[in-house]
Amino acid sequence: MLNRITVFALVSVMAAALSAGATPVQIVPGGGPPSPTPSPGPTDWPSTPPPTGPVPSEAWAWTQLTSRGTQIRYVTTDTTQSCPVVRYAVAGVRNPYSMQRVSVPSGAQFPTTVCELVDVPLTASDAVLEQSTIHAAVVHPANRLLPLPNWTTATRPRTIAVIGDTGCRVPLTGTAQDCANHQSGWPFPQIANNVATVSRPDLVIHVGDYLYRDNPGNEDDQAANPGCVAYGDRASWSCVVADFFRPAETLLATAPIALTRGNHEDCNLALAGGAGGAWFRYLADSLRDDGRCTPYTTPPAVIRAGTLNLVSVDSSFADPDDDGTMTQAQINEYTGQFTAVNQDAALHSGNDYFLFTHKPLWMVKSAGFTQGNVTWATHVLDAAVTNTGLGRLADNVRLVLSGHIHIYQMIDFNTPRPPQVTVGSSGGEPLDNGPIDSNVTRQSVGTPPQPVTQSITQAHIYGYAVLRDNGGAWDLTFHDTTGALQGQTCTLSASLVNKQFTCH
């Protein structure tokens, strides 16, 4: 119910707080305001060790940017099926806000209660889970503090980290990735920690592919991941924790995150939707409570990050065999999605747009010296862009961010077509062979064919990308697992007609 406080000078302050976001609850048992807590740095959030012995109830909370604004999400395995309270401050006044239940436990695969708090206002600060309303024995982050956006409606994130293809590959048959080795085997835990502590982003973008454990019985880190230890556990909540939440704990406690779906989050109708079912239950822009998994997600999720607009297009099912096949049905599907991107961009023509989608539109896999000897991805998405009324992406779509191919690559065209940045080397194996960059610049890519002006590829190295707002221009860098800069810093031009990076 509404907490209608009309006492003395608090009238105007509380009115502002109520209009800004979620509705505060009136009473929380034992819920006095916590002592003021200074904003901690990333090093204040050490990763919590996995449970030992009998698995206690465990809860995970994080902050996710969605098309419905900033959300705080909470997943717990305790049996109360209740949701906690979050306190945050608006205009200096702290209030409690009840999270709403989205779904309840569903068999052994999803033994969880999922909760969310939607539309947390940009004016909010100091968010914390109310201890007295938590029933799980273990909660992550342990200090219960949740990161909130540090930008306003008139500003934008200054530092954005981009990661992709992060899960540990454990196939049904064959050799599994060395998930227990976080240095050279499966470096995503190391990458996530160093993104948080070295690059210190305001926002994290994940370009898809979280869940790689198709047969957990073959993994070598079972002791660290109770409940994700056998073939029957695949695509379960415990394996979602093993592949994403536990290795990313420090990072999720540092910054809000924006997510798009990868092809590894596909549908398996025999297994409650498979990894796709887990995606829609826990990570999707709009969560589901009924186990449905669909190959497409429409419309695109338009996410406002102040004056920066992020648009997530679900390309997880585009050209499923990655062989260049194009069907008219898929062209039509993605034409509608890219048309929606252009329509929204036209409504905010003065703001930058980043399109982030798992499968790249114009990434070069290989290139020979001879003109025309080039392999690029993904043809059906390129055809859909060409099939829009505009025949291209809107001028203020400044970048396309993708993953899928396990390398880092930036290519640009010095035309209205936005540069394609691919970040697919943040943990999953095998790393892919990249092209020789000097050969790529000779090649024409896309429809209509446009020659690549510049290609920068980092192959056979794990890492992540960072975008920094440098006085209105975006600087792009690639970093290895330790957070160290690899290669040049590239600055995106201000031109909407000649979009290219200047690297130095």
Short mmCIF file of C-alpha atoms in Angstrom, two decimals, residues 81-304:
data_model
loop_
_atom_site.label_atom_id
_atom_site.label_comp_id
_atom_site.label_asym_id
_atom_site.label_seq_id
_atom_site.Cartn_x
_atom_site.Cartn_y
_atom_site.Cartn_z
CA GLN A 81 8.41 -18.50 -1.65
CA SER A 82 8.58 -14.97 -0.27
CA CYS A 83 10.35 -11.91 -1.64
CA PRO A 84 12.55 -9.53 0.32
CA VAL A 85 12.38 -5.79 0.76
CA VAL A 86 14.87 -3.36 -0.79
CA ARG A 87 15.67 0.00 0.76
CA TYR A 88 17.02 2.86 -1.27
CA ALA A 89 17.17 6.62 -0.88
CA VAL A 90 15.52 9.28 -3.02
CA ALA A 91 16.12 12.95 -2.22
CA GLY A 92 17.83 11.92 1.01
CA VAL A 93 14.88 9.88 2.28
CA ARG A 94 15.23 6.09 2.64
CA ASN A 95 12.16 3.94 2.16
CA PRO A 96 11.51 0.18 1.98
CA TYR A 97 10.13 -1.26 -1.26
CA SER A 98 8.69 -4.75 -1.56
CA MET A 99 9.95 -6.93 -4.38
CA GLN A 100 7.26 -8.71 -6.40
CA ARG A 101 7.25 -12.44 -6.98
CA VAL A 102 7.60 -13.47 -10.62
CA SER A 103 7.77 -17.27 -10.35
CA VAL A 104 7.79 -20.09 -7.82
CA PRO A 105 9.77 -23.35 -7.75
CA SER A 106 9.23 -25.67 -10.71
CA GLY A 107 10.72 -29.11 -10.19
CA ALA A 108 14.35 -30.00 -9.69
CA GLN A 109 15.51 -27.89 -12.62
CA PHE A 110 14.19 -24.61 -11.23
CA PRO A 111 13.85 -24.94 -7.41
CA THR A 112 13.71 -21.18 -7.07
CA THR A 113 11.54 -18.24 -6.22
CA VAL A 114 12.22 -15.32 -8.55
CA CYS A 115 11.52 -11.75 -7.46
CA GLU A 116 11.93 -8.35 -9.08
CA LEU A 117 11.66 -4.68 -8.19
CA VAL A 118 10.90 -2.69 -11.32
CA ASP A 119 11.33 0.93 -12.28
CA VAL A 120 13.92 1.92 -9.70
CA PRO A 121 14.36 5.65 -10.42
CA LEU A 122 17.63 7.14 -11.65
CA THR A 123 17.51 9.42 -8.61
CA ALA A 124 17.78 6.42 -6.27
CA SER A 125 20.95 5.62 -4.34
CA ASP A 126 22.28 3.31 -1.60
CA ALA A 127 20.17 0.25 -2.40
CA VAL A 128 20.37 -2.59 0.12
CA LEU A 129 18.45 -5.80 0.73
CA GLU A 130 16.68 -5.66 4.12
CA GLN A 131 18.30 -8.40 6.23
CA SER A 132 15.17 -9.17 8.23
CA THR A 133 13.25 -10.07 5.05
CA ILE A 134 15.83 -12.54 3.69
CA HIS A 135 15.17 -16.21 4.46
CA ALA A 136 18.07 -17.78 2.55
CA ALA A 137 21.02 -19.02 4.61
CA VAL A 138 23.50 -17.44 2.19
CA VAL A 139 22.98 -14.29 0.14
CA HIS A 140 25.05 -12.77 -2.65
CA PRO A 141 26.38 -10.15 -2.48
CA ALA A 142 27.19 -10.86 1.15
CA ASN A 143 26.95 -7.21 2.15
CA ARG A 144 23.51 -6.98 0.47
CA LEU A 145 24.47 -3.72 -1.30
CA LEU A 146 23.25 -3.40 -4.88
CA PRO A 147 24.78 -1.13 -7.53
CA LEU A 148 22.57 1.50 -9.12
CA PRO A 149 23.08 3.68 -12.22
CA ASN A 150 25.28 6.70 -11.56
CA TRP A 151 23.95 8.68 -14.51
CA THR A 152 20.87 10.89 -14.90
CA THR A 153 18.32 11.41 -17.65
CA ALA A 154 20.62 14.11 -19.04
CA THR A 155 23.92 12.14 -18.85
CA ARG A 156 25.10 8.66 -19.74
CA PRO A 157 27.44 5.95 -18.45
CA ARG A 158 31.06 7.05 -18.78
CA THR A 159 32.68 3.60 -18.71
CA ILE A 160 31.05 0.52 -20.23
CA ALA A 161 32.57 -2.96 -20.17
CA VAL A 162 31.55 -5.43 -22.89
CA ILE A 163 31.86 -9.18 -22.35
CA GLY A 164 30.58 -12.16 -24.30
CA ASP A 165 30.63 -15.94 -24.67
CA THR A 166 31.61 -16.48 -21.05
CA GLY A 167 30.45 -19.97 -20.05
CA CYS A 168 32.66 -23.02 -19.50
CA ARG A 169 32.33 -25.50 -22.35
CA VAL A 170 31.38 -28.98 -21.17
CA PRO A 171 30.07 -30.86 -24.23
CA LEU A 172 27.99 -34.03 -24.26
CA THR A 173 31.03 -35.93 -25.52
CA GLY A 174 34.65 -35.08 -26.05
CA THR A 175 37.09 -33.00 -24.05
CA ALA A 176 35.67 -30.50 -21.60
CA GLN A 177 37.16 -27.11 -20.88
CA ASP A 178 39.24 -26.94 -17.70
CA CYS A 179 36.58 -25.15 -15.65
CA ALA A 180 38.57 -25.39 -12.40
CA ASN A 181 41.56 -23.53 -13.85
CA HIS A 182 40.62 -19.85 -13.81
CA GLN A 183 43.93 -18.70 -15.27
CA SER A 184 44.40 -20.55 -18.54
CA GLY A 185 41.53 -23.06 -18.52
CA TRP A 186 38.36 -21.04 -18.00
CA PRO A 187 39.38 -17.42 -17.41
CA PHE A 188 35.92 -15.87 -17.10
CA PRO A 189 36.10 -15.66 -13.27
CA GLN A 190 39.43 -13.84 -13.60
CA ILE A 191 38.08 -11.59 -16.34
CA ALA A 192 34.96 -10.72 -14.35
CA ASN A 193 37.01 -9.83 -11.26
CA ASN A 194 39.40 -7.64 -13.24
CA VAL A 195 36.63 -5.90 -15.15
CA ALA A 196 35.31 -4.90 -11.72
CA THR A 197 38.56 -4.00 -10.00
CA VAL A 198 40.73 -2.71 -12.87
CA SER A 199 38.31 -1.16 -15.38
CA ARG A 200 35.64 -0.25 -12.80
CA PRO A 201 32.71 0.19 -15.21
CA ASP A 202 29.51 2.10 -14.64
CA LEU A 203 27.67 -0.45 -16.79
CA VAL A 204 28.35 -3.94 -18.13
CA ILE A 205 26.96 -5.24 -21.42
CA HIS A 206 26.92 -9.00 -22.00
CA VAL A 207 26.44 -9.95 -25.66
CA GLY A 208 25.23 -13.48 -24.98
CA ASP A 209 26.21 -17.12 -24.45
CA TYR A 210 26.21 -17.76 -20.71
CA LEU A 211 25.41 -21.47 -20.40
CA TYR A 212 27.84 -24.02 -21.87
CA ARG A 213 27.52 -27.02 -19.53
CA ASP A 214 25.72 -29.57 -21.70
CA ASN A 215 26.94 -32.44 -19.53
CA PRO A 216 27.95 -31.31 -16.04
CA GLY A 217 28.98 -34.87 -15.24
CA ASN A 218 32.15 -34.23 -17.27
CA GLU A 219 33.16 -30.95 -15.60
CA ASP A 220 36.17 -30.77 -13.29
CA ASP A 221 34.82 -28.16 -10.87
CA GLN A 222 31.90 -30.13 -9.43
CA ALA A 223 33.05 -29.55 -5.84
CA ALA A 224 32.60 -25.81 -6.32
CA ASN A 225 29.11 -26.15 -7.81
CA PRO A 226 26.68 -28.28 -5.77
CA GLY A 227 23.63 -29.25 -7.82
CA CYS A 228 25.45 -28.95 -11.15
CA VAL A 229 27.28 -32.26 -11.23
CA ALA A 230 25.41 -34.64 -13.54
CA TYR A 231 23.91 -34.80 -17.00
CA GLY A 232 20.44 -34.42 -15.54
CA ASP A 233 21.43 -31.09 -13.98
CA ARG A 234 22.11 -29.35 -17.30
CA ALA A 235 20.25 -26.07 -17.82
CA SER A 236 19.25 -26.04 -14.15
CA TRP A 237 19.47 -23.09 -11.79
CA SER A 238 22.54 -24.62 -10.17
CA CYS A 239 24.29 -24.68 -13.54
CA VAL A 240 23.24 -21.08 -14.23
CA VAL A 241 24.98 -20.21 -10.96
CA ALA A 242 28.04 -22.27 -11.91
CA ASP A 243 28.42 -20.77 -15.37
CA PHE A 244 27.47 -17.16 -14.65
CA PHE A 245 26.50 -15.95 -11.21
CA ARG A 246 29.30 -17.42 -9.12
CA PRO A 247 32.16 -16.40 -11.45
CA ALA A 248 30.58 -12.97 -12.01
CA GLU A 249 29.75 -12.27 -8.35
CA THR A 250 32.22 -9.42 -7.88
CA LEU A 251 31.26 -7.86 -11.19
CA LEU A 252 27.51 -8.03 -10.51
CA ALA A 253 28.10 -6.31 -7.15
CA THR A 254 29.98 -3.51 -8.91
CA ALA A 255 27.74 -2.29 -11.75
CA PRO A 256 24.32 -2.76 -13.35
CA ILE A 257 24.26 -5.13 -16.31
CA ALA A 258 22.41 -5.26 -19.65
CA LEU A 259 21.96 -8.66 -21.27
CA THR A 260 21.10 -10.17 -24.64
CA ARG A 261 20.47 -13.81 -25.46
CA GLY A 262 23.00 -16.08 -27.17
CA ASN A 263 22.54 -19.21 -29.25
CA HIS A 264 23.63 -21.34 -26.24
CA GLU A 265 20.42 -20.20 -24.53
CA ASP A 266 18.42 -22.28 -27.02
CA CYS A 267 15.16 -24.15 -26.55
CA ASN A 268 14.88 -27.81 -25.61
CA LEU A 269 11.24 -28.76 -25.31
CA ALA A 270 12.13 -31.97 -23.48
CA LEU A 271 13.83 -30.06 -20.67
CA ALA A 272 11.56 -27.21 -19.59
CA GLY A 273 12.89 -25.11 -22.44
CA GLY A 274 16.50 -26.13 -21.80
CA ALA A 275 18.99 -23.31 -21.42
CA GLY A 276 16.45 -21.07 -23.15
CA GLY A 277 13.96 -21.88 -20.41
CA ALA A 278 16.54 -20.78 -17.85
CA TRP A 279 17.12 -17.60 -19.86
CA PHE A 280 13.46 -16.61 -19.81
CA ARG A 281 13.05 -17.51 -16.13
CA TYR A 282 16.08 -15.59 -14.82
CA LEU A 283 17.85 -13.32 -17.32
CA ALA A 284 15.52 -12.14 -20.10
CA ASP A 285 14.32 -8.57 -20.45
CA SER A 286 10.82 -9.71 -19.49
CA LEU A 287 10.79 -12.77 -17.22
CA ARG A 288 8.42 -15.71 -17.66
CA ASP A 289 6.88 -17.97 -15.05
CA ASP A 290 5.52 -20.76 -17.25
CA GLY A 291 8.61 -22.43 -18.71
CA ARG A 292 7.93 -21.23 -22.25
CA CYS A 293 10.92 -20.93 -24.56
CA THR A 294 10.56 -19.31 -27.97
CA PRO A 295 13.21 -18.93 -30.71
CA TYR A 296 12.54 -15.22 -31.14
CA THR A 297 11.93 -12.38 -28.72
CA THR A 298 9.93 -9.46 -30.05
CA PRO A 299 9.96 -6.54 -30.02
CA PRO A 300 13.59 -5.56 -29.42
CA ALA A 301 14.32 -4.44 -25.87
CA VAL A 302 15.00 -0.70 -25.90
CA ILE A 303 16.99 0.17 -22.79
CA ARG A 304 17.51 3.78 -21.72
#
